[in-house]
């Protein structure tokens, strides 16, 4: 039994194809599924529309254009439906992605307040940076010291009056809290043969009553250079370089002074708001100190200096009371 091909059967086949196509396209769930469907409907070989058209040859010539026209319209319609569905699917995918990847810019951020160095440590950093620029290395020493390093090795024997100005806190074992950073000079020279150029920043202690200019705990930076042929000119040049870098071009003066571990000794003042302010002690390392370390003073000479960091910080920032540096008052600290 052969099926008769005539205008009606082909037309109804195309009608059925139209209904099926629009239904399937509407239900296609993804772009790849849609592509499969396009091949199945419009594919040149084996496509459903081609199948119907293939049968057209059985029609009388006069009827073929009718079916041809109808098929063309259907093909265009199917193409439009496919395109529209593809757009829908792509839109949906995009919307889903945007929703999933959305960032809520109105959500409160995690706030990390930006801190800054305490003015005292800022000052210490600046001093260290300037001396590093002059070729000095930073060295360290203990805050708990022995009488030997804190006094005797620095040419301050047991009953020397200089000890009176540096009373300190004594520990049960006979050690003491260092009164200055100068013991680091001895410790460093014990372990290193000259030439040396070092600075030793750190905390020091004295049995002083607290007032606007005294604190039992404060900070110093020790400077030490030992080499062949160092003289007072080298000390002066180094100190001036440093002070000008730190304070700017202020008037400064060297004043004769006395320290047991330097000879000659000097104190350095800078003129600040009309007043001379003492900012450091210094001098040529006393030959007795070098000899105590087994260094021949005929060959080696050196200079040393020591400065108070609190004083430098206060002069620099116009701070009137040392206690402000230790009170952790944010209203004060935020100004720096
Ligand atoms: N150590 C002294 C003090 O605390 C300061 C000082 C003076 C240090 C002269 C030095 C120096 O190195 O040469 O009073």
mmCIF file of N, CA and C in Angstrom, residues 232-278:
data_model
loop_
_atom_site.group_PDB
_atom_site.id
_atom_site.type_symbol
_atom_site.label_atom_id
_atom_site.label_comp_id
_atom_site.label_asym_id
_atom_site.label_seq_id
_atom_site.Cartn_x
_atom_site.Cartn_y
_atom_site.Cartn_z
ATOM 1 N N UNK A 232 88.684 65.056 67.273
ATOM 2 C CA UNK A 232 87.492 65.812 67.674
ATOM 3 C C UNK A 232 86.748 66.398 66.468
ATOM 4 N N UNK A 233 87.482 66.694 65.390
ATOM 5 C CA UNK A 233 86.850 67.213 64.168
ATOM 6 C C UNK A 233 85.846 66.215 63.599
ATOM 7 N N UNK A 234 86.203 64.926 63.678
ATOM 8 C CA UNK A 234 85.279 63.904 63.177
ATOM 9 C C UNK A 234 84.013 63.847 64.035
ATOM 10 N N UNK A 235 84.231 63.971 65.357
ATOM 11 C CA UNK A 235 83.074 63.991 66.256
ATOM 12 C C UNK A 235 82.171 65.174 65.936
ATOM 13 N N UNK A 236 82.796 66.340 65.831
ATOM 14 C CA UNK A 236 82.041 67.570 65.575
ATOM 15 C C UNK A 236 81.271 67.487 64.251
ATOM 16 N N UNK A 237 81.963 67.029 63.206
ATOM 17 C CA UNK A 237 81.328 66.933 61.893
ATOM 18 C C UNK A 237 80.131 65.985 61.921
ATOM 19 N N UNK A 238 80.316 64.853 62.610
ATOM 20 C CA UNK A 238 79.239 63.867 62.671
ATOM 21 C C UNK A 238 78.031 64.413 63.429
ATOM 22 N N UNK A 239 78.318 65.058 64.574
ATOM 23 C CA UNK A 239 77.226 65.600 65.394
ATOM 24 C C UNK A 239 76.478 66.693 64.630
ATOM 25 N N UNK A 240 77.236 67.564 63.957
ATOM 26 C CA UNK A 240 76.580 68.652 63.214
ATOM 27 C C UNK A 240 75.726 68.087 62.077
ATOM 28 N N UNK A 241 76.277 67.124 61.351
ATOM 29 C CA UNK A 241 75.508 66.465 60.289
ATOM 30 C C UNK A 241 74.190 65.925 60.818
ATOM 31 N N UNK A 242 74.310 65.229 61.938
ATOM 32 C CA UNK A 242 73.112 64.620 62.508
ATOM 33 C C UNK A 242 72.102 65.677 62.945
ATOM 34 N N UNK A 243 72.576 66.664 63.715
ATOM 35 C CA UNK A 243 71.644 67.647 64.273
ATOM 36 C C UNK A 243 70.952 68.451 63.174
ATOM 37 N N UNK A 244 71.707 68.760 62.108
ATOM 38 C CA UNK A 244 71.074 69.518 61.025
ATOM 39 C C UNK A 244 70.051 68.667 60.281
ATOM 40 N N UNK A 245 70.332 67.372 60.162
ATOM 41 C CA UNK A 245 69.359 66.504 59.505
ATOM 42 C C UNK A 245 68.114 66.357 60.368
ATOM 43 N N UNK A 246 68.300 66.340 61.674
ATOM 44 C CA UNK A 246 67.165 66.100 62.559
ATOM 45 C C UNK A 246 66.380 67.363 62.878
ATOM 46 N N UNK A 247 67.083 68.455 63.230
ATOM 47 C CA UNK A 247 66.388 69.678 63.644
ATOM 48 C C UNK A 247 66.293 70.715 62.532
ATOM 49 N N UNK A 248 67.068 70.547 61.464
ATOM 50 C CA UNK A 248 67.153 71.610 60.465
ATOM 51 C C UNK A 248 68.321 72.518 60.818
ATOM 52 N N UNK A 249 68.410 73.644 60.099
ATOM 53 C CA UNK A 249 69.566 74.526 60.294
ATOM 54 C C UNK A 249 69.361 75.423 61.515
ATOM 55 N N UNK A 250 69.516 74.847 62.714
ATOM 56 C CA UNK A 250 69.376 75.641 63.940
ATOM 57 C C UNK A 250 70.762 76.033 64.434
ATOM 58 N N UNK A 251 70.858 77.187 65.166
ATOM 59 C CA UNK A 251 72.139 77.495 65.797
ATOM 60 C C UNK A 251 72.465 76.403 66.808
ATOM 61 N N UNK A 252 73.733 75.971 66.848
ATOM 62 C CA UNK A 252 74.112 74.963 67.843
ATOM 63 C C UNK A 252 75.482 75.296 68.405
ATOM 64 N N UNK A 253 75.761 74.770 69.587
ATOM 65 C CA UNK A 253 77.058 75.051 70.191
ATOM 66 C C UNK A 253 77.568 73.834 70.968
ATOM 67 N N UNK A 254 78.907 73.722 71.002
ATOM 68 C CA UNK A 254 79.548 72.692 71.808
ATOM 69 C C UNK A 254 80.031 73.375 73.092
ATOM 70 N N UNK A 255 79.730 72.782 74.201
ATOM 71 C CA UNK A 255 80.077 73.342 75.497
ATOM 72 C C UNK A 255 80.943 72.315 76.221
ATOM 73 N N UNK A 256 82.079 72.765 76.783
ATOM 74 C CA UNK A 256 82.947 71.827 77.497
ATOM 75 C C UNK A 256 82.193 71.197 78.655
ATOM 76 N N UNK A 257 82.433 69.915 78.864
ATOM 77 C CA UNK A 257 81.702 69.226 79.919
ATOM 78 C C UNK A 257 82.578 68.125 80.484
ATOM 79 N N UNK A 258 81.993 67.267 81.276
ATOM 80 C CA UNK A 258 82.782 66.166 81.847
ATOM 81 C C UNK A 258 81.984 64.863 81.844
ATOM 82 N N UNK A 259 82.543 63.847 81.273
ATOM 83 C CA UNK A 259 82.039 62.486 81.444
ATOM 84 C C UNK A 259 83.253 61.614 81.727
ATOM 85 N N UNK A 260 83.144 60.670 82.656
ATOM 86 C CA UNK A 260 84.322 59.867 83.027
ATOM 87 C C UNK A 260 84.870 59.045 81.869
ATOM 88 N N UNK A 261 84.046 58.707 80.902
ATOM 89 C CA UNK A 261 84.467 57.793 79.825
ATOM 90 C C UNK A 261 84.872 58.517 78.555
ATOM 91 N N UNK A 262 84.866 59.856 78.576
ATOM 92 C CA UNK A 262 85.363 60.606 77.420
ATOM 93 C C UNK A 262 86.334 61.681 77.881
ATOM 94 N N UNK A 263 87.269 62.002 77.004
ATOM 95 C CA UNK A 263 88.242 63.055 77.303
ATOM 96 C C UNK A 263 88.832 63.574 76.002
ATOM 97 N N UNK A 264 88.600 64.795 75.578
ATOM 98 C CA UNK A 264 87.716 65.759 76.237
ATOM 99 C C UNK A 264 86.234 65.405 76.043
ATOM 100 N N UNK A 265 85.410 66.068 76.866
ATOM 101 C CA UNK A 265 83.960 65.827 76.795
ATOM 102 C C UNK A 265 83.247 67.135 76.463
ATOM 103 N N UNK A 266 82.093 66.997 75.861
ATOM 104 C CA UNK A 266 81.320 68.194 75.519
ATOM 105 C C UNK A 266 79.830 67.904 75.623
ATOM 106 N N UNK A 267 79.076 68.979 75.793
ATOM 107 C CA UNK A 267 77.636 68.853 75.641
ATOM 108 C C UNK A 267 77.236 69.724 74.467
ATOM 109 N N UNK A 268 76.224 69.309 73.763
ATOM 110 C CA UNK A 268 75.799 70.044 72.580
ATOM 111 C C UNK A 268 74.414 70.633 72.840
ATOM 112 N N UNK A 269 74.287 71.918 72.566
ATOM 113 C CA UNK A 269 73.004 72.604 72.733
ATOM 114 C C UNK A 269 72.507 73.052 71.363
ATOM 115 N N UNK A 270 71.201 73.039 71.182
ATOM 116 C CA UNK A 270 70.638 73.692 69.994
ATOM 117 C C UNK A 270 69.763 74.847 70.476
ATOM 118 N N UNK A 271 69.708 75.886 69.650
ATOM 119 C CA UNK A 271 68.882 77.019 70.049
ATOM 120 C C UNK A 271 67.465 76.783 69.527
ATOM 121 N N UNK A 272 66.545 76.734 70.457
ATOM 122 C CA UNK A 272 65.174 76.378 70.105
ATOM 123 C C UNK A 272 64.251 77.391 70.748
ATOM 124 N N UNK A 273 63.539 78.128 69.943
ATOM 125 C CA UNK A 273 62.631 79.161 70.435
ATOM 126 C C UNK A 273 63.310 80.071 71.449
ATOM 127 N N UNK A 274 64.489 80.563 71.037
ATOM 128 C CA UNK A 274 65.171 81.562 71.857
ATOM 129 C C UNK A 274 65.951 81.011 73.039
ATOM 130 N N UNK A 275 65.918 79.678 73.254
ATOM 131 C CA UNK A 275 66.632 79.123 74.410
ATOM 132 C C UNK A 275 67.649 78.081 73.958
ATOM 133 N N UNK A 276 68.747 78.007 74.689
ATOM 134 C CA UNK A 276 69.707 76.936 74.418
ATOM 135 C C UNK A 276 69.249 75.675 75.122
ATOM 136 N N UNK A 277 69.062 74.587 74.340
ATOM 137 C CA UNK A 277 68.626 73.332 74.947
ATOM 138 C C UNK A 277 69.687 72.270 74.736
ATOM 139 N N UNK A 278 70.021 71.586 75.840
ATOM 140 C CA UNK A 278 71.038 70.547 75.758
ATOM 141 C C UNK A 278 70.423 69.314 75.100
#
